[in-house]
Amino acid sequence: MTECPECAASVDGGEKIVGEIFPCPDCGTELEVLKTAPFAVEPAPREAEDWGE
Ligand SMILES: [Zn+2]
C-alpha cells in the first residue's frame, strides 16, 4: 500500500508489476509502478501519446 502522489489516496499494490500503468482509483491520474517491495508509484509519463509538431 502506498499513496497516490496526486491526491494522497491509499493505493493498493495488489498483483501489480513494475512498469505497470494504472489509474488512481480516487483521482484517475495514471500511475506507474516503480517498485513492488515496497510498493511505490509515480505519475505516469504521458509523452507516448501526443508528440504534436
Ligand atoms: Zn489519486
PDB file of N, CA, C and O and ligand atoms in Angstrom:
ATOM      1  N   MET A   1       0.852  -1.201   0.000  1.00  0.00           N
ATOM      2  CA  MET A   1       0.000   0.000   0.000  1.00  0.00           C
ATOM      3  C   MET A   1       0.880   1.241   0.000  1.00  0.00           C
ATOM      4  O   MET A   1       1.863   1.312   0.693  1.00  0.00           O
ATOM      5  N   THR A   2       0.528   2.193  -0.824  1.00  0.00           N
ATOM      6  CA  THR A   2       1.245   3.465  -0.834  1.00  0.00           C
ATOM      7  C   THR A   2       0.230   4.572  -1.060  1.00  0.00           C
ATOM      8  O   THR A   2      -0.978   4.317  -1.043  1.00  0.00           O
ATOM      9  N   GLU A   3       0.733   5.780  -1.281  1.00  0.00           N
ATOM     10  CA  GLU A   3      -0.181   6.892  -1.504  1.00  0.00           C
ATOM     11  C   GLU A   3      -0.064   7.404  -2.921  1.00  0.00           C
ATOM     12  O   GLU A   3       1.021   7.480  -3.482  1.00  0.00           O
ATOM     13  N   CYS A   4      -1.185   7.793  -3.476  1.00  0.00           N
ATOM     14  CA  CYS A   4      -1.187   8.457  -4.771  1.00  0.00           C
ATOM     15  C   CYS A   4      -0.413   9.774  -4.635  1.00  0.00           C
ATOM     16  O   CYS A   4      -0.695  10.546  -3.725  1.00  0.00           O
ATOM     17  N   PRO A   5       0.556  10.030  -5.503  1.00  0.00           N
ATOM     18  CA  PRO A   5       1.319  11.271  -5.411  1.00  0.00           C
ATOM     19  C   PRO A   5       0.486  12.508  -5.739  1.00  0.00           C
ATOM     20  O   PRO A   5       0.879  13.628  -5.436  1.00  0.00           O
ATOM     21  N   GLU A   6      -0.662  12.319  -6.355  1.00  0.00           N
ATOM     22  CA  GLU A   6      -1.506  13.463  -6.728  1.00  0.00           C
ATOM     23  C   GLU A   6      -2.528  13.807  -5.666  1.00  0.00           C
ATOM     24  O   GLU A   6      -2.744  14.968  -5.363  1.00  0.00           O
ATOM     25  N   CYS A   7      -3.183  12.802  -5.121  1.00  0.00           N
ATOM     26  CA  CYS A   7      -4.285  13.088  -4.199  1.00  0.00           C
ATOM     27  C   CYS A   7      -4.114  12.445  -2.829  1.00  0.00           C
ATOM     28  O   CYS A   7      -4.960  12.612  -1.971  1.00  0.00           O
ATOM     29  N   ALA A   8      -3.022  11.679  -2.639  1.00  0.00           N
ATOM     30  CA  ALA A   8      -2.711  11.059  -1.354  1.00  0.00           C
ATOM     31  C   ALA A   8      -3.697   9.971  -0.954  1.00  0.00           C
ATOM     32  O   ALA A   8      -3.706   9.531   0.185  1.00  0.00           O
ATOM     33  N   ALA A   9      -4.493   9.491  -1.893  1.00  0.00           N
ATOM     34  CA  ALA A   9      -5.366   8.366  -1.593  1.00  0.00           C
ATOM     35  C   ALA A   9      -4.522   7.102  -1.423  1.00  0.00           C
ATOM     36  O   ALA A   9      -3.447   6.984  -2.005  1.00  0.00           O
ATOM     37  N   SER A  10      -5.005   6.171  -0.645  1.00  0.00           N
ATOM     38  CA  SER A  10      -4.305   4.907  -0.498  1.00  0.00           C
ATOM     39  C   SER A  10      -4.435   4.102  -1.779  1.00  0.00           C
ATOM     40  O   SER A  10      -5.523   3.968  -2.337  1.00  0.00           O
ATOM     41  N   VAL A  11      -3.289   3.587  -2.258  1.00  0.00           N
ATOM     42  CA  VAL A  11      -3.276   2.784  -3.473  1.00  0.00           C
ATOM     43  C   VAL A  11      -2.727   1.414  -3.109  1.00  0.00           C
ATOM     44  O   VAL A  11      -1.656   1.299  -2.524  1.00  0.00           O
ATOM     45  N   ASP A  12      -3.462   0.398  -3.454  1.00  0.00           N
ATOM     46  CA  ASP A  12      -3.078  -0.967  -3.109  1.00  0.00           C
ATOM     47  C   ASP A  12      -2.246  -1.591  -4.220  1.00  0.00           C
ATOM     48  O   ASP A  12      -2.621  -1.568  -5.385  1.00  0.00           O
ATOM     49  N   GLY A  13      -1.096  -2.146  -3.842  1.00  0.00           N
ATOM     50  CA  GLY A  13      -0.223  -2.774  -4.831  1.00  0.00           C
ATOM     51  C   GLY A  13      -0.853  -3.996  -5.464  1.00  0.00           C
ATOM     52  O   GLY A  13      -0.701  -4.231  -6.657  1.00  0.00           O
ATOM     53  N   GLY A  14      -1.562  -4.776  -4.681  1.00  0.00           N
ATOM     54  CA  GLY A  14      -2.246  -5.960  -5.198  1.00  0.00           C
ATOM     55  C   GLY A  14      -1.320  -6.835  -6.011  1.00  0.00           C
ATOM     56  O   GLY A  14      -0.247  -7.205  -5.562  1.00  0.00           O
ATOM     57  N   GLU A  15      -1.703  -7.124  -7.244  1.00  0.00           N
ATOM     58  CA  GLU A  15      -0.902  -8.012  -8.090  1.00  0.00           C
ATOM     59  C   GLU A  15      -0.170  -7.223  -9.167  1.00  0.00           C
ATOM     60  O   GLU A  15       0.167  -7.752 -10.210  1.00  0.00           O
ATOM     61  N   LYS A  16       0.030  -5.935  -8.926  1.00  0.00           N
ATOM     62  CA  LYS A  16       0.675  -5.117  -9.950  1.00  0.00           C
ATOM     63  C   LYS A  16       2.146  -5.469 -10.094  1.00  0.00           C
ATOM     64  O   LYS A  16       2.766  -5.995  -9.188  1.00  0.00           O
ATOM     65  N   ILE A  17       2.660  -5.152 -11.278  1.00  0.00           N
ATOM     66  CA  ILE A  17       4.054  -5.439 -11.567  1.00  0.00           C
ATOM     67  C   ILE A  17       4.791  -4.147 -11.888  1.00  0.00           C
ATOM     68  O   ILE A  17       4.177  -3.158 -12.273  1.00  0.00           O
ATOM     69  N   VAL A  18       6.110  -4.175 -11.728  1.00  0.00           N
ATOM     70  CA  VAL A  18       6.924  -2.992 -12.018  1.00  0.00           C
ATOM     71  C   VAL A  18       6.725  -2.580 -13.470  1.00  0.00           C
ATOM     72  O   VAL A  18       6.773  -3.413 -14.378  1.00  0.00           O
ATOM     73  N   GLY A  19       6.483  -1.298 -13.662  1.00  0.00           N
ATOM     74  CA  GLY A  19       6.281  -0.778 -15.011  1.00  0.00           C
ATOM     75  C   GLY A  19       4.824  -0.719 -15.420  1.00  0.00           C
ATOM     76  O   GLY A  19       4.493  -0.124 -16.433  1.00  0.00           O
ATOM     77  N   GLU A  20       3.954  -1.341 -14.648  1.00  0.00           N
ATOM     78  CA  GLU A  20       2.534  -1.306 -14.968  1.00  0.00           C
ATOM     79  C   GLU A  20       1.982   0.106 -14.752  1.00  0.00           C
ATOM     80  O   GLU A  20       2.367   0.795 -13.825  1.00  0.00           O
ATOM     81  N   ILE A  21       1.100   0.505 -15.641  1.00  0.00           N
ATOM     82  CA  ILE A  21       0.463   1.821 -15.518  1.00  0.00           C
ATOM     83  C   ILE A  21      -1.017   1.593 -15.267  1.00  0.00           C
ATOM     84  O   ILE A  21      -1.668   0.817 -15.965  1.00  0.00           O
ATOM     85  N   PHE A  22      -1.509   2.266 -14.237  1.00  0.00           N
ATOM     86  CA  PHE A  22      -2.909   2.087 -13.862  1.00  0.00           C
ATOM     87  C   PHE A  22      -3.441   3.410 -13.341  1.00  0.00           C
ATOM     88  O   PHE A  22      -2.675   4.240 -12.858  1.00  0.00           O
ATOM     89  N   PRO A  23      -4.738   3.633 -13.432  1.00  0.00           N
ATOM     90  CA  PRO A  23      -5.301   4.885 -12.932  1.00  0.00           C
ATOM     91  C   PRO A  23      -5.522   4.827 -11.427  1.00  0.00           C
ATOM     92  O   PRO A  23      -5.936   3.803 -10.893  1.00  0.00           O
ATOM     93  N   CYS A  24      -5.255   5.951 -10.771  1.00  0.00           N
ATOM     94  CA  CYS A  24      -5.577   6.055  -9.355  1.00  0.00           C
ATOM     95  C   CYS A  24      -7.077   5.829  -9.185  1.00  0.00           C
ATOM     96  O   CYS A  24      -7.875   6.416  -9.922  1.00  0.00           O
ATOM     97  N   PRO A  25      -7.473   4.995  -8.234  1.00  0.00           N
ATOM     98  CA  PRO A  25      -8.906   4.727  -8.052  1.00  0.00           C
ATOM     99  C   PRO A  25      -9.670   5.943  -7.545  1.00  0.00           C
ATOM    100  O   PRO A  25     -10.894   5.987  -7.648  1.00  0.00           O
ATOM    101  N   ASP A  26      -8.957   6.915  -7.023  1.00  0.00           N
ATOM    102  CA  ASP A  26      -9.631   8.077  -6.454  1.00  0.00           C
ATOM    103  C   ASP A  26      -9.680   9.263  -7.412  1.00  0.00           C
ATOM    104  O   ASP A  26     -10.739   9.823  -7.657  1.00  0.00           O
ATOM    105  N   CYS A  27      -8.523   9.638  -7.980  1.00  0.00           N
ATOM    106  CA  CYS A  27      -8.490  10.844  -8.818  1.00  0.00           C
ATOM    107  C   CYS A  27      -8.325  10.522 -10.298  1.00  0.00           C
ATOM    108  O   CYS A  27      -8.482  11.392 -11.144  1.00  0.00           O
ATOM    109  N   GLY A  28      -7.993   9.273 -10.617  1.00  0.00           N
ATOM    110  CA  GLY A  28      -7.897   8.894 -12.024  1.00  0.00           C
ATOM    111  C   GLY A  28      -6.562   9.200 -12.677  1.00  0.00           C
ATOM    112  O   GLY A  28      -6.359   8.872 -13.844  1.00  0.00           O
ATOM    113  N   THR A  29      -5.648   9.816 -11.945  1.00  0.00           N
ATOM    114  CA  THR A  29      -4.322  10.072 -12.502  1.00  0.00           C
ATOM    115  C   THR A  29      -3.646   8.750 -12.850  1.00  0.00           C
ATOM    116  O   THR A  29      -3.705   7.806 -12.076  1.00  0.00           O
ATOM    117  N   GLU A  30      -3.017   8.694 -14.008  1.00  0.00           N
ATOM    118  CA  GLU A  30      -2.316   7.462 -14.366  1.00  0.00           C
ATOM    119  C   GLU A  30      -1.014   7.366 -13.581  1.00  0.00           C
ATOM    120  O   GLU A  30      -0.210   8.288 -13.561  1.00  0.00           O
ATOM    121  N   LEU A  31      -0.833   6.233 -12.942  1.00  0.00           N
ATOM    122  CA  LEU A  31       0.332   6.000 -12.106  1.00  0.00           C
ATOM    123  C   LEU A  31       1.138   4.837 -12.658  1.00  0.00           C
ATOM    124  O   LEU A  31       0.585   3.860 -13.146  1.00  0.00           O
ATOM    125  N   GLU A  32       2.470   4.966 -12.554  1.00  0.00           N
ATOM    126  CA  GLU A  32       3.339   3.882 -12.987  1.00  0.00           C
ATOM    127  C   GLU A  32       3.964   3.240 -11.763  1.00  0.00           C
ATOM    128  O   GLU A  32       4.432   3.934 -10.859  1.00  0.00           O
ATOM    129  N   VAL A  33       3.997   1.911 -11.747  1.00  0.00           N
ATOM    130  CA  VAL A  33       4.585   1.184 -10.629  1.00  0.00           C
ATOM    131  C   VAL A  33       6.105   1.237 -10.749  1.00  0.00           C
ATOM    132  O   VAL A  33       6.680   0.775 -11.730  1.00  0.00           O
ATOM    133  N   LEU A  34       6.749   1.825  -9.736  1.00  0.00           N
ATOM    134  CA  LEU A  34       8.211   1.899  -9.711  1.00  0.00           C
ATOM    135  C   LEU A  34       8.802   0.667  -9.070  1.00  0.00           C
ATOM    136  O   LEU A  34       9.797   0.125  -9.527  1.00  0.00           O
ATOM    137  N   LYS A  35       8.213   0.251  -7.957  1.00  0.00           N
ATOM    138  CA  LYS A  35       8.698  -0.892  -7.193  1.00  0.00           C
ATOM    139  C   LYS A  35       7.495  -1.597  -6.587  1.00  0.00           C
ATOM    140  O   LYS A  35       6.457  -0.992  -6.374  1.00  0.00           O
ATOM    141  N   THR A  36       7.688  -2.858  -6.293  1.00  0.00           N
ATOM    142  CA  THR A  36       6.591  -3.588  -5.656  1.00  0.00           C
ATOM    143  C   THR A  36       6.913  -3.915  -4.203  1.00  0.00           C
ATOM    144  O   THR A  36       6.030  -4.266  -3.440  1.00  0.00           O
ATOM    145  N   ALA A  37       8.185  -3.856  -3.807  1.00  0.00           N
ATOM    146  CA  ALA A  37       8.549  -4.164  -2.430  1.00  0.00           C
ATOM    147  C   ALA A  37       9.647  -3.226  -1.969  1.00  0.00           C
ATOM    148  O   ALA A  37      10.809  -3.500  -2.225  1.00  0.00           O
ATOM    149  N   PRO A  38       9.329  -2.138  -1.293  1.00  0.00           N
ATOM    150  CA  PRO A  38       7.957  -1.710  -1.001  1.00  0.00           C
ATOM    151  C   PRO A  38       7.281  -1.124  -2.240  1.00  0.00           C
ATOM    152  O   PRO A  38       7.955  -0.657  -3.143  1.00  0.00           O
ATOM    153  N   PHE A  39       5.986  -1.172  -2.240  1.00  0.00           N
ATOM    154  CA  PHE A  39       5.212  -0.658  -3.349  1.00  0.00           C
ATOM    155  C   PHE A  39       5.393   0.848  -3.465  1.00  0.00           C
ATOM    156  O   PHE A  39       5.293   1.574  -2.480  1.00  0.00           O
ATOM    157  N   ALA A  40       5.724   1.314  -4.666  1.00  0.00           N
ATOM    158  CA  ALA A  40       5.911   2.755  -4.885  1.00  0.00           C
ATOM    159  C   ALA A  40       5.466   3.097  -6.293  1.00  0.00           C
ATOM    160  O   ALA A  40       5.665   2.322  -7.223  1.00  0.00           O
ATOM    161  N   VAL A  41       4.856   4.266  -6.429  1.00  0.00           N
ATOM    162  CA  VAL A  41       4.364   4.699  -7.734  1.00  0.00           C
ATOM    163  C   VAL A  41       4.782   6.136  -8.006  1.00  0.00           C
ATOM    164  O   VAL A  41       5.139   6.878  -7.099  1.00  0.00           O
ATOM    165  N   GLU A  42       4.724   6.519  -9.269  1.00  0.00           N
ATOM    166  CA  GLU A  42       4.886   7.925  -9.636  1.00  0.00           C
ATOM    167  C   GLU A  42       3.905   8.199 -10.758  1.00  0.00           C
ATOM    168  O   GLU A  42       3.442   7.270 -11.431  1.00  0.00           O
ATOM    169  N   PRO A  43       3.569   9.477 -10.993  1.00  0.00           N
ATOM    170  CA  PRO A  43       2.653   9.777 -12.098  1.00  0.00           C
ATOM    171  C   PRO A  43       3.258   9.262 -13.397  1.00  0.00           C
ATOM    172  O   PRO A  43       4.442   9.458 -13.659  1.00  0.00           O
ATOM    173  N   ALA A  44       2.457   8.601 -14.194  1.00  0.00           N
ATOM    174  CA  ALA A  44       2.953   8.033 -15.445  1.00  0.00           C
ATOM    175  C   ALA A  44       3.275   9.138 -16.438  1.00  0.00           C
ATOM    176  O   ALA A  44       2.530  10.102 -16.563  1.00  0.00           O
ATOM    177  N   PRO A  45       4.383   8.997 -17.161  1.00  0.00           N
ATOM    178  CA  PRO A  45       4.682   9.966 -18.209  1.00  0.00           C
ATOM    179  C   PRO A  45       3.647   9.860 -19.316  1.00  0.00           C
ATOM    180  O   PRO A  45       3.105   8.791 -19.568  1.00  0.00           O
ATOM    181  N   ARG A  46       3.372  10.962 -19.976  1.00  0.00           N
ATOM    182  CA  ARG A  46       2.307  10.944 -20.983  1.00  0.00           C
ATOM    183  C   ARG A  46       2.842  11.208 -22.376  1.00  0.00           C
ATOM    184  O   ARG A  46       2.095  11.361 -23.306  1.00  0.00           O
ATOM    185  N   GLU A  47       4.158  11.274 -22.544  1.00  0.00           N
ATOM    186  CA  GLU A  47       4.690  11.692 -23.838  1.00  0.00           C
ATOM    187  C   GLU A  47       4.426  10.702 -24.954  1.00  0.00           C
ATOM    188  O   GLU A  47       4.533  11.057 -26.129  1.00  0.00           O
ATOM    189  N   ALA A  48       4.074   9.476 -24.615  1.00  0.00           N
ATOM    190  CA  ALA A  48       3.919   8.460 -25.657  1.00  0.00           C
ATOM    191  C   ALA A  48       2.741   8.736 -26.601  1.00  0.00           C
ATOM    192  O   ALA A  48       2.735   8.277 -27.718  1.00  0.00           O
ATOM    193  N   GLU A  49       1.770   9.482 -26.119  1.00  0.00           N
ATOM    194  CA  GLU A  49       0.538   9.590 -26.893  1.00  0.00           C
ATOM    195  C   GLU A  49       0.499  10.728 -27.913  1.00  0.00           C
ATOM    196  O   GLU A  49      -0.013  10.566 -28.985  1.00  0.00           O
ATOM    197  N   ASP A  50       1.012  11.866 -27.555  1.00  0.00           N
ATOM    198  CA  ASP A  50       0.815  13.020 -28.413  1.00  0.00           C
ATOM    199  C   ASP A  50       2.061  13.876 -28.483  1.00  0.00           C
ATOM    200  O   ASP A  50       2.299  14.724 -27.650  1.00  0.00           O
ATOM    201  N   TRP A  51       2.856  13.638 -29.489  1.00  0.00           N
ATOM    202  CA  TRP A  51       4.087  14.407 -29.629  1.00  0.00           C
ATOM    203  C   TRP A  51       3.809  15.767 -30.265  1.00  0.00           C
ATOM    204  O   TRP A  51       4.559  16.704 -30.083  1.00  0.00           O
ATOM    205  N   GLY A  52       2.772  15.865 -31.048  1.00  0.00           N
ATOM    206  CA  GLY A  52       2.491  17.129 -31.704  1.00  0.00           C
ATOM    207  C   GLY A  52       3.571  17.453 -32.724  1.00  0.00           C
ATOM    208  O   GLY A  52       4.409  16.631 -33.056  1.00  0.00           O
ATOM    209  N   GLU A  53       3.540  18.715 -33.202  1.00  0.00           N
ATOM    210  CA  GLU A  53       4.578  19.094 -34.158  1.00  0.00           C
ATOM    211  C   GLU A  53       4.911  20.543 -34.105  1.00  0.00           C
ATOM    212  O   GLU A  53       4.058  21.343 -33.783  1.00  0.00           O
TER     213      GLU A  53
HETATM  214 ZN    ZN B   1      -5.067   9.906  -6.832  1.00  0.00          ZN
END
